[in-house]
Amino acid sequence: MKRALVPKETLEAAPDHLCFLVEGETEGNYISAYARRLGVLNKISIIKPSGNSPAEMVREAARILALDELKGTTLREVWCVFDRDRHPSYQEAFELASRNRRIRLCWSNPCIELWFLMHFLKLPCELTASVRFPGPTQTQLIKVSESMEKEIIEQVYYKLFNPEECLEALMKQWPSYKKNGLGYVEELH
């Protein structure tokens, strides 16, 4: 397991500490930049685990929480941050995470580059990243079968937003963008 960006001592010193397990450096750099901007960098740890499938990340989150409880429970939550991509263990990750209320999932669908791209372009549904929704927004989660979800993803997202094409389009809009680079938050703001 590779610890990134925040020293181990920080983990032991912060009672409301959050831990983020990230699939890639891009996600870790993005979270770190936001935490720095918000002044809470000393309350987070960012770890890139050796296994980075969604299900492996959730298992690692459970191990981290179990070890943390043995040491006196300083972690509030562990977040698993990953791209949807075409991970075969995607649905399994949700099932595993549902067993522990302190494990949270944060996924970009299909990739974080689409999130960055939305800062520059209108989406096909005419929303842009700057649109604000009036009043309280409610989200309903609808449980669908894994095969139905896969079909939706394949038929809709990957035709509209192929990860490779997202990266290419992002590079056209943001020529200085570097995968696994730094400065995302500052440049996007």
Coordinates of C-alpha atoms in Angstrom, one line a residue:
M1 CA 0.0 0.0 0.0
K2 CA 1.4 3.4 -1.0
R3 CA 0.6 6.4 1.2
A4 CA 0.5 9.7 -0.7
L5 CA 0.4 13.4 0.0
V6 CA -0.3 13.3 3.8
P7 CA 2.1 12.1 6.5
K8 CA 1.1 9.1 8.7
E9 CA 1.3 11.3 11.8
T10 CA -1.6 13.4 10.5
L11 CA -3.8 10.3 10.6
E12 CA -3.2 9.7 14.3
A13 CA -3.6 13.4 15.2
A14 CA -7.0 14.2 13.7
P15 CA -10.2 12.9 15.5
D16 CA -12.5 13.7 12.5
H17 CA -10.1 12.2 10.0
L18 CA -11.2 11.0 6.6
C19 CA -9.3 8.5 4.6
F20 CA -9.5 8.4 0.8
L21 CA -8.5 5.3 -1.2
V22 CA -7.9 6.4 -4.7
E23 CA -7.7 4.4 -7.9
G24 CA -5.2 6.8 -9.6
E25 CA -3.0 9.7 -8.9
T26 CA -5.4 12.1 -10.7
E27 CA -8.1 11.5 -8.1
G28 CA -5.6 11.8 -5.3
N29 CA -4.2 15.1 -6.6
Y30 CA -7.7 16.5 -7.1
I31 CA -8.9 15.6 -3.6
S32 CA -5.7 16.9 -2.0
A33 CA -6.0 20.2 -3.9
Y34 CA -9.6 20.7 -2.7
A35 CA -8.6 19.8 0.9
R36 CA -5.8 22.3 0.8
R37 CA -8.2 25.0 -0.6
L38 CA -10.7 24.3 2.2
G39 CA -7.9 24.2 4.9
V40 CA -8.6 20.6 5.9
L41 CA -5.5 18.9 4.4
N42 CA -4.4 17.9 8.0
K43 CA -7.7 16.0 8.4
I44 CA -7.4 13.6 5.5
S45 CA -5.1 10.8 4.3
I46 CA -5.0 9.8 0.7
I47 CA -3.8 6.2 -0.1
K48 CA -3.4 4.5 -3.4
P49 CA -3.8 0.8 -2.6
S50 CA -2.0 -1.9 -4.4
G51 CA -5.3 -3.4 -5.7
N52 CA -7.4 -0.8 -7.4
S53 CA -10.5 -2.6 -8.5
P54 CA -13.6 -1.2 -6.8
A55 CA -14.2 -4.3 -4.7
E56 CA -10.5 -4.6 -3.7
M57 CA -10.6 -1.0 -2.6
V58 CA -13.7 -1.6 -0.4
R59 CA -12.0 -4.7 1.2
E60 CA -8.9 -2.5 1.9
A61 CA -11.2 0.2 3.4
A62 CA -12.7 -2.5 5.8
R63 CA -9.1 -3.5 6.8
I64 CA -8.1 0.1 7.5
L65 CA -11.2 0.7 9.6
A66 CA -10.6 -2.6 11.6
L67 CA -7.0 -1.6 12.3
D68 CA -8.2 1.9 13.2
E69 CA -10.7 0.6 15.8
L70 CA -7.9 -1.4 17.4
K71 CA -5.9 1.8 17.7
G72 CA -8.8 3.8 19.2
T73 CA -11.1 4.9 16.3
T74 CA -9.8 8.1 14.9
L75 CA -11.2 7.7 11.4
R76 CA -14.7 9.0 10.7
E77 CA -15.0 7.4 7.2
V78 CA -13.0 5.8 4.5
W79 CA -13.9 6.9 0.9
C80 CA -13.2 4.7 -2.1
V81 CA -12.7 6.9 -5.2
F82 CA -12.6 5.2 -8.6
D83 CA -13.7 5.6 -12.2
R84 CA -16.5 3.4 -13.4
D85 CA -14.5 2.3 -16.5
R86 CA -15.4 -1.3 -17.1
H87 CA -14.5 -2.8 -13.8
P88 CA -16.0 -6.2 -13.4
S89 CA -16.2 -5.8 -9.6
Y90 CA -18.1 -2.6 -9.7
Q91 CA -21.4 -4.0 -8.5
E92 CA -19.6 -6.1 -5.9
A93 CA -18.1 -3.0 -4.4
F94 CA -21.5 -1.5 -3.7
E95 CA -22.6 -4.8 -2.1
L96 CA -19.5 -4.9 0.1
A97 CA -19.7 -1.2 1.1
S98 CA -23.4 -1.5 2.1
R99 CA -22.2 -3.7 5.0
N100 CA -20.3 -0.9 6.7
R101 CA -21.7 2.6 7.2
R102 CA -18.2 4.1 7.5
I103 CA -17.2 3.0 4.0
R104 CA -18.3 5.5 1.3
L105 CA -18.1 5.2 -2.5
C106 CA -17.3 8.0 -4.9
W107 CA -17.2 7.1 -8.5
S108 CA -16.9 9.1 -11.7
N109 CA -18.8 7.7 -14.6
P110 CA -17.0 6.8 -16.8
C111 CA -13.9 8.8 -15.8
I112 CA -12.7 11.8 -13.9
E113 CA -11.7 13.5 -17.2
L114 CA -15.4 13.8 -18.0
W115 CA -15.9 15.7 -14.8
F116 CA -13.1 18.1 -15.8
L117 CA -14.5 18.4 -19.3
M118 CA -17.9 19.5 -18.0
H119 CA -16.2 22.7 -16.8
F120 CA -15.7 23.6 -20.4
L121 CA -18.5 22.1 -22.5
K122 CA -22.2 21.8 -22.5
L123 CA -23.5 18.2 -22.1
P124 CA -25.9 16.7 -24.6
C125 CA -28.7 17.3 -22.1
E126 CA -27.9 21.0 -22.1
L127 CA -26.5 21.2 -18.6
T128 CA -23.1 22.6 -17.8
A129 CA -21.0 22.3 -14.8
S130 CA -21.9 25.8 -13.7
V131 CA -25.7 25.2 -13.6
R132 CA -27.2 25.5 -10.2
F133 CA -30.4 23.5 -9.4
P134 CA -33.1 25.6 -7.7
G135 CA -34.4 24.5 -4.3
P136 CA -33.6 21.2 -2.6
T137 CA -32.5 18.5 -5.0
Q138 CA -33.5 15.0 -4.1
T139 CA -31.8 11.9 -5.5
Q140 CA -33.5 8.6 -5.7
L141 CA -31.4 5.4 -6.0
I142 CA -33.1 2.8 -8.2
K143 CA -31.7 -0.7 -7.8
V144 CA -31.3 -2.4 -11.1
S145 CA -29.8 -5.7 -12.0
E146 CA -26.2 -5.9 -12.8
S147 CA -27.0 -6.9 -16.4
M148 CA -29.4 -4.0 -16.8
E149 CA -26.9 -1.6 -15.4
K150 CA -24.2 -2.9 -17.7
E151 CA -26.5 -2.5 -20.7
I152 CA -27.4 1.1 -19.7
I153 CA -23.7 1.9 -19.3
E154 CA -22.7 0.3 -22.6
Q155 CA -25.6 1.7 -24.6
V156 CA -25.6 5.3 -23.2
Y157 CA -22.4 6.4 -21.4
Y158 CA -19.8 4.7 -23.5
K159 CA -21.5 5.9 -26.7
L160 CA -21.7 9.4 -25.4
F161 CA -18.6 9.5 -23.2
N162 CA -15.9 7.1 -24.1
P163 CA -13.0 7.5 -21.5
E164 CA -10.4 7.8 -24.2
E165 CA -12.5 10.4 -26.2
C166 CA -13.1 12.3 -22.9
L167 CA -9.4 12.6 -22.4
E168 CA -8.8 13.7 -26.0
A169 CA -11.6 16.3 -25.8
L170 CA -10.3 17.6 -22.5
M171 CA -6.8 18.0 -24.0
K172 CA -8.3 20.2 -26.7
Q173 CA -10.2 22.4 -24.2
W174 CA -7.4 22.4 -21.6
P175 CA -4.1 22.0 -23.4
S176 CA -2.0 22.2 -20.2
Y177 CA -3.9 19.3 -18.6
K178 CA -1.6 16.4 -17.7
K179 CA -3.0 13.1 -16.5
N180 CA -1.7 12.5 -12.9
G181 CA -0.6 16.2 -12.8
L182 CA -1.2 18.9 -10.2
G183 CA -3.1 22.1 -10.1
Y184 CA -6.5 20.9 -11.3
V185 CA -8.6 22.7 -8.7
E186 CA -6.8 26.0 -9.0
E187 CA -7.0 25.9 -12.8
L188 CA -10.6 24.9 -12.9
H189 CA -11.6 27.6 -10.5

